[in-house]
JSON list of C-alpha atoms in Angstrom, two decimals:
[
{"chain": "A", "resi": 24, "resn": "MET", "atom": "CA", "xyz": [-17.32, 31.63, -53.76]},
{"chain": "A", "resi": 25, "resn": "ALA", "atom": "CA", "xyz": [-13.67, 32.05, -52.80]},
{"chain": "A", "resi": 26, "resn": "ASP", "atom": "CA", "xyz": [-13.61, 35.55, -54.33]},
{"chain": "A", "resi": 27, "resn": "LEU", "atom": "CA", "xyz": [-16.44, 36.84, -52.19]},
{"chain": "A", "resi": 28, "resn": "GLU", "atom": "CA", "xyz": [-15.59, 39.55, -49.67]},
{"chain": "A", "resi": 29, "resn": "PHE", "atom": "CA", "xyz": [-17.77, 41.05, -46.98]},
{"chain": "A", "resi": 30, "resn": "ASP", "atom": "CA", "xyz": [-17.77, 44.59, -45.67]},
{"chain": "A", "resi": 31, "resn": "PHE", "atom": "CA", "xyz": [-17.14, 43.60, -42.05]},
{"chain": "A", "resi": 32, "resn": "GLU", "atom": "CA", "xyz": [-13.93, 41.65, -42.77]},
{"chain": "A", "resi": 33, "resn": "ASP", "atom": "CA", "xyz": [-11.80, 44.81, -42.61]},
{"chain": "A", "resi": 34, "resn": "ASN", "atom": "CA", "xyz": [-13.18, 45.60, -39.17]},
{"chain": "A", "resi": 35, "resn": "LEU", "atom": "CA", "xyz": [-12.32, 42.10, -37.98]},
{"chain": "A", "resi": 36, "resn": "GLU", "atom": "CA", "xyz": [-8.69, 42.47, -39.08]},
{"chain": "A", "resi": 37, "resn": "GLN", "atom": "CA", "xyz": [-8.38, 45.85, -37.36]},
{"chain": "A", "resi": 38, "resn": "THR", "atom": "CA", "xyz": [-9.83, 44.38, -34.17]},
{"chain": "A", "resi": 39, "resn": "ASP", "atom": "CA", "xyz": [-7.28, 41.55, -34.24]},
{"chain": "A", "resi": 40, "resn": "LEU", "atom": "CA", "xyz": [-4.42, 44.04, -34.66]},
{"chain": "A", "resi": 41, "resn": "LYS", "atom": "CA", "xyz": [-5.65, 46.13, -31.71]},
{"chain": "A", "resi": 42, "resn": "THR", "atom": "CA", "xyz": [-5.94, 43.03, -29.56]},
{"chain": "A", "resi": 43, "resn": "GLN", "atom": "CA", "xyz": [-2.37, 41.99, -30.37]},
{"chain": "A", "resi": 44, "resn": "THR", "atom": "CA", "xyz": [-1.09, 45.50, -29.66]},
{"chain": "A", "resi": 45, "resn": "LEU", "atom": "CA", "xyz": [-2.86, 45.83, -26.32]},
{"chain": "A", "resi": 46, "resn": "ALA", "atom": "CA", "xyz": [-2.04, 42.31, -25.14]},
{"chain": "A", "resi": 47, "resn": "PRO", "atom": "CA", "xyz": [0.01, 42.49, -21.92]},
{"chain": "A", "resi": 48, "resn": "THR", "atom": "CA", "xyz": [3.52, 41.16, -22.28]},
{"chain": "A", "resi": 49, "resn": "LEU", "atom": "CA", "xyz": [5.92, 40.42, -19.47]},
{"chain": "A", "resi": 50, "resn": "ALA", "atom": "CA", "xyz": [9.36, 41.87, -19.97]},
{"chain": "A", "resi": 51, "resn": "PRO", "atom": "CA", "xyz": [12.31, 39.49, -19.68]},
{"chain": "A", "resi": 52, "resn": "SER", "atom": "CA", "xyz": [14.32, 39.52, -16.50]},
{"chain": "A", "resi": 53, "resn": "ASP", "atom": "CA", "xyz": [17.18, 41.56, -17.99]},
{"chain": "A", "resi": 54, "resn": "GLN", "atom": "CA", "xyz": [14.77, 44.42, -18.84]},
{"chain": "A", "resi": 55, "resn": "LEU", "atom": "CA", "xyz": [13.16, 44.65, -15.40]},
{"chain": "A", "resi": 56, "resn": "GLU", "atom": "CA", "xyz": [14.07, 47.08, -12.65]},
{"chain": "A", "resi": 57, "resn": "PRO", "atom": "CA", "xyz": [16.73, 45.93, -10.14]},
{"chain": "A", "resi": 58, "resn": "ARG", "atom": "CA", "xyz": [14.11, 45.45, -7.43]},
{"chain": "A", "resi": 59, "resn": "ALA", "atom": "CA", "xyz": [11.94, 43.39, -9.78]},
{"chain": "A", "resi": 60, "resn": "GLN", "atom": "CA", "xyz": [14.92, 41.32, -10.96]},
{"chain": "A", "resi": 61, "resn": "LYS", "atom": "CA", "xyz": [15.58, 40.31, -7.38]},
{"chain": "A", "resi": 62, "resn": "ASN", "atom": "CA", "xyz": [12.13, 38.72, -7.05]},
{"chain": "A", "resi": 63, "resn": "TYR", "atom": "CA", "xyz": [11.76, 37.51, -10.65]},
{"chain": "A", "resi": 64, "resn": "ARG", "atom": "CA", "xyz": [10.92, 33.80, -10.60]},
{"chain": "A", "resi": 65, "resn": "GLN", "atom": "CA", "xyz": [12.43, 33.24, -7.18]},
{"chain": "A", "resi": 66, "resn": "THR", "atom": "CA", "xyz": [9.29, 31.69, -5.67]},
{"chain": "A", "resi": 67, "resn": "VAL", "atom": "CA", "xyz": [7.27, 28.75, -6.94]},
{"chain": "A", "resi": 68, "resn": "CYS", "atom": "CA", "xyz": [3.89, 29.75, -8.38]},
{"chain": "A", "resi": 69, "resn": "ARG", "atom": "CA", "xyz": [1.00, 28.73, -6.11]},
{"chain": "A", "resi": 70, "resn": "HIS", "atom": "CA", "xyz": [-1.39, 28.43, -9.07]},
{"chain": "A", "resi": 71, "resn": "TRP", "atom": "CA", "xyz": [1.07, 26.31, -11.05]},
{"chain": "A", "resi": 72, "resn": "LEU", "atom": "CA", "xyz": [1.18, 23.80, -8.19]},
{"chain": "A", "resi": 73, "resn": "ARG", "atom": "CA", "xyz": [-2.57, 23.28, -8.66]},
{"chain": "A", "resi": 74, "resn": "ASN", "atom": "CA", "xyz": [-2.42, 23.44, -12.48]},
{"chain": "A", "resi": 75, "resn": "LEU", "atom": "CA", "xyz": [-4.41, 26.70, -12.43]},
{"chain": "A", "resi": 76, "resn": "CYS", "atom": "CA", "xyz": [-1.85, 29.21, -13.70]},
{"chain": "A", "resi": 77, "resn": "MET", "atom": "CA", "xyz": [-3.09, 30.79, -16.95]},
{"chain": "A", "resi": 78, "resn": "LYS", "atom": "CA", "xyz": [-0.02, 32.98, -17.64]},
{"chain": "A", "resi": 79, "resn": "GLY", "atom": "CA", "xyz": [2.27, 30.23, -18.85]},
{"chain": "A", "resi": 80, "resn": "ASP", "atom": "CA", "xyz": [5.74, 31.50, -19.78]},
{"chain": "A", "resi": 81, "resn": "LYS", "atom": "CA", "xyz": [4.67, 35.07, -18.97]},
{"chain": "A", "resi": 82, "resn": "CYS", "atom": "CA", "xyz": [4.27, 34.28, -15.27]},
{"chain": "A", "resi": 83, "resn": "GLY", "atom": "CA", "xyz": [6.70, 36.07, -12.98]},
{"chain": "A", "resi": 84, "resn": "PHE", "atom": "CA", "xyz": [6.86, 33.09, -10.61]},
{"chain": "A", "resi": 85, "resn": "LEU", "atom": "CA", "xyz": [8.77, 29.87, -10.97]},
{"chain": "A", "resi": 86, "resn": "HIS", "atom": "CA", "xyz": [7.03, 26.97, -12.74]},
{"chain": "A", "resi": 87, "resn": "GLN", "atom": "CA", "xyz": [9.24, 24.30, -11.25]},
{"chain": "A", "resi": 88, "resn": "PHE", "atom": "CA", "xyz": [8.94, 22.20, -8.11]},
{"chain": "A", "resi": 89, "resn": "ASP", "atom": "CA", "xyz": [11.73, 23.32, -5.81]},
{"chain": "A", "resi": 90, "resn": "LYS", "atom": "CA", "xyz": [11.43, 22.80, -2.04]},
{"chain": "A", "resi": 91, "resn": "GLU", "atom": "CA", "xyz": [13.91, 25.59, -1.31]},
{"chain": "A", "resi": 92, "resn": "ARG", "atom": "CA", "xyz": [11.80, 28.11, -3.23]},
{"chain": "A", "resi": 93, "resn": "MET", "atom": "CA", "xyz": [8.35, 27.10, -2.08]},
{"chain": "A", "resi": 94, "resn": "PRO", "atom": "CA", "xyz": [6.10, 29.90, -0.77]},
{"chain": "A", "resi": 95, "resn": "THR", "atom": "CA", "xyz": [5.29, 30.02, 2.93]},
{"chain": "A", "resi": 96, "resn": "CYS", "atom": "CA", "xyz": [2.18, 28.14, 4.02]},
{"chain": "A", "resi": 97, "resn": "ARG", "atom": "CA", "xyz": [-0.58, 30.65, 4.73]},
{"chain": "A", "resi": 98, "resn": "TYR", "atom": "CA", "xyz": [-2.03, 28.59, 7.58]},
{"chain": "A", "resi": 99, "resn": "PHE", "atom": "CA", "xyz": [1.38, 28.32, 9.23]},
{"chain": "A", "resi": 100, "resn": "ALA", "atom": "CA", "xyz": [2.01, 32.03, 8.81]},
{"chain": "A", "resi": 101, "resn": "LYS", "atom": "CA", "xyz": [-1.40, 32.93, 10.28]},
{"chain": "A", "resi": 102, "resn": "TYR", "atom": "CA", "xyz": [-1.93, 30.31, 13.01]},
{"chain": "A", "resi": 103, "resn": "GLY", "atom": "CA", "xyz": [1.62, 29.07, 13.65]},
{"chain": "A", "resi": 104, "resn": "GLU", "atom": "CA", "xyz": [0.77, 25.50, 12.63]},
{"chain": "A", "resi": 105, "resn": "CYS", "atom": "CA", "xyz": [-0.48, 23.49, 9.68]},
{"chain": "A", "resi": 106, "resn": "LYS", "atom": "CA", "xyz": [-2.60, 20.36, 10.07]},
{"chain": "A", "resi": 107, "resn": "GLU", "atom": "CA", "xyz": [-2.30, 19.28, 6.44]},
{"chain": "A", "resi": 108, "resn": "PRO", "atom": "CA", "xyz": [-0.07, 16.16, 6.40]},
{"chain": "A", "resi": 109, "resn": "ASP", "atom": "CA", "xyz": [0.98, 16.49, 2.74]},
{"chain": "A", "resi": 110, "resn": "CYS", "atom": "CA", "xyz": [1.26, 20.27, 2.56]},
{"chain": "A", "resi": 111, "resn": "PRO", "atom": "CA", "xyz": [3.90, 21.15, -0.06]},
{"chain": "A", "resi": 112, "resn": "TYR", "atom": "CA", "xyz": [4.47, 24.70, 1.18]},
{"chain": "A", "resi": 113, "resn": "LYS", "atom": "CA", "xyz": [7.27, 25.92, 3.42]},
{"chain": "A", "resi": 114, "resn": "HIS", "atom": "CA", "xyz": [6.60, 25.88, 7.17]},
{"chain": "A", "resi": 115, "resn": "SER", "atom": "CA", "xyz": [9.01, 28.57, 8.28]},
{"chain": "A", "resi": 116, "resn": "ASN", "atom": "CA", "xyz": [8.78, 32.31, 8.93]},
{"chain": "A", "resi": 117, "resn": "ASP", "atom": "CA", "xyz": [12.35, 33.04, 7.87]},
{"chain": "A", "resi": 118, "resn": "ASP", "atom": "CA", "xyz": [11.25, 34.40, 4.49]},
{"chain": "A", "resi": 119, "resn": "VAL", "atom": "CA", "xyz": [8.38, 36.48, 5.88]},
{"chain": "A", "resi": 120, "resn": "LYS", "atom": "CA", "xyz": [9.18, 40.19, 5.89]},
{"chain": "A", "resi": 121, "resn": "GLU", "atom": "CA", "xyz": [8.94, 42.32, 9.02]},
{"chain": "A", "resi": 122, "resn": "CYS", "atom": "CA", "xyz": [5.93, 44.61, 9.31]},
{"chain": "A", "resi": 123, "resn": "ASN", "atom": "CA", "xyz": [6.96, 48.25, 8.87]},
{"chain": "A", "resi": 124, "resn": "MET", "atom": "CA", "xyz": [3.85, 49.60, 10.61]},
{"chain": "A", "resi": 125, "resn": "TYR", "atom": "CA", "xyz": [4.46, 47.41, 13.67]},
{"chain": "A", "resi": 126, "resn": "LYS", "atom": "CA", "xyz": [8.03, 48.69, 13.85]},
{"chain": "A", "resi": 127, "resn": "LEU", "atom": "CA", "xyz": [6.63, 52.22, 14.04]},
{"chain": "A", "resi": 128, "resn": "GLY", "atom": "CA", "xyz": [4.43, 51.22, 16.95]},
{"chain": "A", "resi": 129, "resn": "PHE", "atom": "CA", "xyz": [1.03, 50.10, 15.62]},
{"chain": "A", "resi": 130, "resn": "CYS", "atom": "CA", "xyz": [-0.40, 47.80, 12.93]},
{"chain": "A", "resi": 131, "resn": "ILE", "atom": "CA", "xyz": [-4.09, 47.97, 12.04]},
{"chain": "A", "resi": 132, "resn": "HIS", "atom": "CA", "xyz": [-4.14, 44.28, 11.01]},
{"chain": "A", "resi": 133, "resn": "GLY", "atom": "CA", "xyz": [-3.03, 43.01, 14.41]},
{"chain": "A", "resi": 134, "resn": "PRO", "atom": "CA", "xyz": [-2.55, 39.22, 14.60]},
{"chain": "A", "resi": 135, "resn": "ASN", "atom": "CA", "xyz": [-4.01, 38.81, 11.08]},
{"chain": "A", "resi": 136, "resn": "CYS", "atom": "CA", "xyz": [-1.12, 40.70, 9.48]},
{"chain": "A", "resi": 137, "resn": "ARG", "atom": "CA", "xyz": [0.71, 38.80, 6.74]},
{"chain": "A", "resi": 138, "resn": "TYR", "atom": "CA", "xyz": [4.08, 40.15, 7.94]},
{"chain": "A", "resi": 139, "resn": "LYS", "atom": "CA", "xyz": [6.08, 39.39, 11.07]},
{"chain": "A", "resi": 140, "resn": "HIS", "atom": "CA", "xyz": [5.48, 41.30, 14.28]},
{"chain": "A", "resi": 141, "resn": "ILE", "atom": "CA", "xyz": [8.73, 41.25, 16.27]},
{"chain": "A", "resi": 142, "resn": "ARG", "atom": "CA", "xyz": [8.34, 42.66, 19.77]},
{"chain": "A", "resi": 143, "resn": "LEU", "atom": "CA", "xyz": [11.32, 44.82, 20.68]},
{"chain": "A", "resi": 144, "resn": "PRO", "atom": "CA", "xyz": [12.59, 45.25, 24.24]},
{"chain": "A", "resi": 145, "resn": "GLY", "atom": "CA", "xyz": [11.97, 48.50, 26.02]},
{"chain": "A", "resi": 146, "resn": "PRO", "atom": "CA", "xyz": [8.99, 50.71, 26.78]},
{"chain": "A", "resi": 147, "resn": "ALA", "atom": "CA", "xyz": [6.14, 51.29, 24.39]},
{"chain": "A", "resi": 148, "resn": "PRO", "atom": "CA", "xyz": [5.95, 54.58, 22.49]},
{"chain": "A", "resi": 149, "resn": "PRO", "atom": "CA", "xyz": [3.90, 57.33, 24.12]},
{"chain": "A", "resi": 150, "resn": "PRO", "atom": "CA", "xyz": [0.25, 57.54, 22.98]},
{"chain": "A", "resi": 151, "resn": "ASN", "atom": "CA", "xyz": [0.61, 61.06, 21.60]},
{"chain": "A", "resi": 152, "resn": "GLU", "atom": "CA", "xyz": [3.37, 59.85, 19.29]},
{"chain": "A", "resi": 153, "resn": "ALA", "atom": "CA", "xyz": [1.57, 56.66, 18.26]},
{"chain": "A", "resi": 154, "resn": "CYS", "atom": "CA", "xyz": [-1.42, 58.75, 17.15]},
{"chain": "A", "resi": 155, "resn": "LEU", "atom": "CA", "xyz": [0.75, 60.50, 14.56]},
{"chain": "A", "resi": 156, "resn": "ILE", "atom": "CA", "xyz": [1.67, 57.28, 12.74]},
{"chain": "A", "resi": 157, "resn": "GLY", "atom": "CA", "xyz": [0.36, 57.33, 9.20]},
{"chain": "A", "resi": 158, "resn": "ARG", "atom": "CA", "xyz": [-0.02, 61.10, 8.96]},
{"chain": "A", "resi": 159, "resn": "PRO", "atom": "CA", "xyz": [1.83, 62.94, 6.17]},
{"chain": "A", "resi": 160, "resn": "GLY", "atom": "CA", "xyz": [5.28, 64.13, 7.17]},
{"chain": "A", "resi": 161, "resn": "HIS", "atom": "CA", "xyz": [5.58, 61.95, 10.26]},
{"chain": "A", "resi": 162, "resn": "ILE", "atom": "CA", "xyz": [7.50, 59.00, 8.84]},
{"chain": "A", "resi": 163, "resn": "HIS", "atom": "CA", "xyz": [9.92, 61.00, 6.69]},
{"chain": "A", "resi": 164, "resn": "GLY", "atom": "CA", "xyz": [13.15, 61.60, 8.60]},
{"chain": "A", "resi": 165, "resn": "VAL", "atom": "CA", "xyz": [11.83, 60.32, 11.94]},
{"chain": "A", "resi": 166, "resn": "LEU", "atom": "CA", "xyz": [13.39, 57.25, 13.52]},
{"chain": "A", "resi": 167, "resn": "PRO", "atom": "CA", "xyz": [11.16, 54.70, 15.25]},
{"chain": "A", "resi": 168, "resn": "PHE", "atom": "CA", "xyz": [10.62, 55.11, 18.97]},
{"chain": "A", "resi": 169, "resn": "ALA", "atom": "CA", "xyz": [12.72, 52.05, 19.86]},
{"chain": "A", "resi": 170, "resn": "ALA", "atom": "CA", "xyz": [15.67, 53.31, 17.79]},
{"chain": "A", "resi": 171, "resn": "ARG", "atom": "CA", "xyz": [15.51, 56.72, 19.45]},
{"chain": "A", "resi": 172, "resn": "GLN", "atom": "CA", "xyz": [15.39, 55.07, 22.87]},
{"chain": "A", "resi": 173, "resn": "ARG", "atom": "CA", "xyz": [18.53, 53.08, 22.05]},
{"chain": "A", "resi": 174, "resn": "GLN", "atom": "CA", "xyz": [20.30, 56.23, 20.86]},
{"chain": "A", "resi": 175, "resn": "LYS", "atom": "CA", "xyz": [19.32, 57.98, 24.08]},
{"chain": "A", "resi": 176, "resn": "GLN", "atom": "CA", "xyz": [20.66, 55.12, 26.20]},
{"chain": "A", "resi": 177, "resn": "ILE", "atom": "CA", "xyz": [23.92, 55.04, 24.24]},
{"chain": "A", "resi": 178, "resn": "GLN", "atom": "CA", "xyz": [24.36, 58.80, 24.65]},
{"chain": "A", "resi": 179, "resn": "GLU", "atom": "CA", "xyz": [23.67, 58.61, 28.39]},
{"chain": "A", "resi": 180, "resn": "GLU", "atom": "CA", "xyz": [26.15, 55.76, 28.77]},
{"chain": "A", "resi": 181, "resn": "LYS", "atom": "CA", "xyz": [28.83, 57.75, 26.90]},
{"chain": "A", "resi": 182, "resn": "GLU", "atom": "CA", "xyz": [28.29, 60.75, 29.17]},
{"chain": "A", "resi": 183, "resn": "ARG", "atom": "CA", "xyz": [28.48, 58.51, 32.22]},
{"chain": "A", "resi": 184, "resn": "GLN", "atom": "CA", "xyz": [31.76, 56.97, 31.06]},
{"chain": "A", "resi": 185, "resn": "LEU", "atom": "CA", "xyz": [33.22, 60.45, 30.44]},
{"chain": "A", "resi": 186, "resn": "LEU", "atom": "CA", "xyz": [32.31, 61.53, 33.97]},
{"chain": "A", "resi": 187, "resn": "ILE", "atom": "CA", "xyz": [33.91, 58.42, 35.45]},
{"chain": "A", "resi": 188, "resn": "ALA", "atom": "CA", "xyz": [37.06, 58.95, 33.36]},
{"chain": "A", "resi": 189, "resn": "SER", "atom": "CA", "xyz": [37.33, 62.55, 34.57]},
{"chain": "A", "resi": 190, "resn": "GLY", "atom": "CA", "xyz": [37.06, 61.45, 38.21]},
{"chain": "A", "resi": 191, "resn": "GLU", "atom": "CA", "xyz": [33.56, 62.74, 38.82]},
{"chain": "A", "resi": 192, "resn": "GLN", "atom": "CA", "xyz": [30.78, 60.62, 40.19]},
{"chain": "A", "resi": 193, "resn": "PRO", "atom": "CA", "xyz": [27.74, 60.46, 37.91]},
{"chain": "A", "resi": 194, "resn": "ARG", "atom": "CA", "xyz": [24.74, 61.80, 39.73]},
{"chain": "A", "resi": 195, "resn": "GLU", "atom": "CA", "xyz": [21.51, 59.92, 39.89]},
{"chain": "A", "resi": 196, "resn": "GLU", "atom": "CA", "xyz": [18.62, 61.69, 38.26]},
{"chain": "A", "resi": 197, "resn": "PRO", "atom": "CA", "xyz": [15.73, 62.05, 40.74]},
{"chain": "A", "resi": 198, "resn": "ALA", "atom": "CA", "xyz": [12.38, 60.74, 39.73]},
{"chain": "A", "resi": 199, "resn": "GLN", "atom": "CA", "xyz": [10.27, 63.44, 38.22]},
{"chain": "A", "resi": 200, "resn": "ALA", "atom": "CA", "xyz": [7.36, 64.35, 40.45]},
{"chain": "A", "resi": 201, "resn": "ILE", "atom": "CA", "xyz": [3.96, 64.61, 38.91]},
{"chain": "A", "resi": 202, "resn": "ALA", "atom": "CA", "xyz": [3.12, 68.30, 38.71]},
{"chain": "A", "resi": 203, "resn": "ALA", "atom": "CA", "xyz": [-0.25, 69.39, 40.03]},
{"chain": "A", "resi": 204, "resn": "PRO", "atom": "CA", "xyz": [-2.62, 70.74, 37.41]},
{"chain": "A", "resi": 205, "resn": "LEU", "atom": "CA", "xyz": [-2.66, 74.52, 37.12]},
{"chain": "A", "resi": 206, "resn": "PRO", "atom": "CA", "xyz": [-5.77, 76.33, 38.38]},
{"chain": "A", "resi": 207, "resn": "PRO", "atom": "CA", "xyz": [-8.04, 77.78, 35.73]},
{"chain": "A", "resi": 208, "resn": "GLY", "atom": "CA", "xyz": [-7.18, 81.33, 34.78]},
{"chain": "A", "resi": 209, "resn": "PRO", "atom": "CA", "xyz": [-9.50, 84.32, 34.58]},
{"chain": "A", "resi": 210, "resn": "PRO", "atom": "CA", "xyz": [-11.99, 84.42, 31.71]},
{"chain": "A", "resi": 211, "resn": "PRO", "atom": "CA", "xyz": [-11.07, 86.51, 28.68]},
{"chain": "A", "resi": 212, "resn": "LYS", "atom": "CA", "xyz": [-12.13, 90.14, 28.60]},
{"chain": "A", "resi": 213, "resn": "LYS", "atom": "CA", "xyz": [-14.63, 89.60, 25.80]},
{"chain": "A", "resi": 214, "resn": "ALA", "atom": "CA", "xyz": [-16.26, 86.59, 27.46]},
{"chain": "A", "resi": 215, "resn": "ARG", "atom": "CA", "xyz": [-20.04, 86.69, 27.72]},
{"chain": "A", "resi": 216, "resn": "THR", "atom": "CA", "xyz": [-21.55, 86.37, 31.19]},
{"chain": "A", "resi": 217, "resn": "VAL", "atom": "CA", "xyz": [-24.91, 84.70, 31.60]},
{"chain": "A", "resi": 218, "resn": "ASP", "atom": "CA", "xyz": [-27.16, 85.24, 34.61]},
{"chain": "A", "resi": 219, "resn": "VAL", "atom": "CA", "xyz": [-28.14, 81.74, 35.68]},
{"chain": "A", "resi": 220, "resn": "ASN", "atom": "CA", "xyz": [-31.02, 83.09, 37.77]},
{"chain": "A", "resi": 221, "resn": "LEU", "atom": "CA", "xyz": [-32.90, 84.06, 34.62]},
{"chain": "A", "resi": 222, "resn": "ALA", "atom": "CA", "xyz": [-33.21, 80.44, 33.58]},
{"chain": "A", "resi": 223, "resn": "LEU", "atom": "CA", "xyz": [-34.29, 79.14, 37.01]},
{"chain": "A", "resi": 224, "resn": "PRO", "atom": "CA", "xyz": [-37.65, 79.33, 38.73]},
{"chain": "A", "resi": 225, "resn": "GLU", "atom": "CA", "xyz": [-37.98, 81.86, 41.54]},
{"chain": "A", "resi": 226, "resn": "ALA", "atom": "CA", "xyz": [-37.77, 79.19, 44.25]},
{"chain": "A", "resi": 227, "resn": "GLN", "atom": "CA", "xyz": [-34.43, 77.85, 42.92]},
{"chain": "A", "resi": 228, "resn": "ARG", "atom": "CA", "xyz": [-32.65, 81.16, 42.38]},
{"chain": "A", "resi": 229, "resn": "VAL", "atom": "CA", "xyz": [-29.40, 81.87, 44.17]},
{"chain": "A", "resi": 230, "resn": "GLY", "atom": "CA", "xyz": [-30.07, 83.57, 47.53]},
{"chain": "A", "resi": 231, "resn": "ALA", "atom": "CA", "xyz": [-33.81, 82.85, 47.53]},
{"chain": "A", "resi": 232, "resn": "GLU", "atom": "CA", "xyz": [-35.28, 81.53, 50.76]},
{"chain": "A", "resi": 233, "resn": "PRO", "atom": "CA", "xyz": [-36.86, 78.08, 50.54]},
{"chain": "A", "resi": 234, "resn": "GLU", "atom": "CA", "xyz": [-40.61, 77.93, 50.85]},
{"chain": "A", "resi": 235, "resn": "GLN", "atom": "CA", "xyz": [-42.09, 76.18, 53.89]},
{"chain": "A", "resi": 236, "resn": "ASP", "atom": "CA", "xyz": [-45.49, 74.60, 53.33]},
{"chain": "A", "resi": 237, "resn": "PHE", "atom": "CA", "xyz": [-45.76, 72.89, 56.73]},
{"chain": "A", "resi": 238, "resn": "ASP", "atom": "CA", "xyz": [-46.73, 74.19, 60.17]},
{"chain": "A", "resi": 239, "resn": "PHE", "atom": "CA", "xyz": [-45.40, 73.01, 63.53]},
{"chain": "A", "resi": 240, "resn": "GLU", "atom": "CA", "xyz": [-48.01, 72.13, 66.14]},
{"chain": "A", "resi": 241, "resn": "ALA", "atom": "CA", "xyz": [-47.75, 73.94, 69.47]}
]
């Protein structure tokens, strides 16, 4: 019986070899990219804390209880407080990254965003500029509105100091008056004109006399 062989055994061996070849393997830390090396096993694995991590040694997170490397509590990050008395997670927003979309002026996630929203001093960006956020070509090479406002203030202060050093008095810029809207211009030469009287009943046409259906008693 030990010498018996079946036709499907070869297929089983080939399937095992394919499975071993396609099995995902996690590269060691020295073979990862510099950005990945920075975050490699720097934070305690949330699933490992609950004995639910199925990756074992291949997990990119730390399988060791370390209070300094605990992940941030999701309830604290979302609501600003945590009511769990024995919560093992970190209750601090120091490790939470700043939201890049909020820095540009608008974040679609609002208060539910997983990143920090730091309100900067100064005026809000104009609506016509905020509408361009997220469109191709807008972010590349364009500083945020707050940064451009600071550069403008620094430049104005430098010019003011140069005027004072030269003995001139810096003039105050008058407030810009709101310009009245321009009147509508003439219609284009190829514009079509429509006679509105053709679409109105005879009694409602322009210049028609109103009908009088009542008589005055003498």
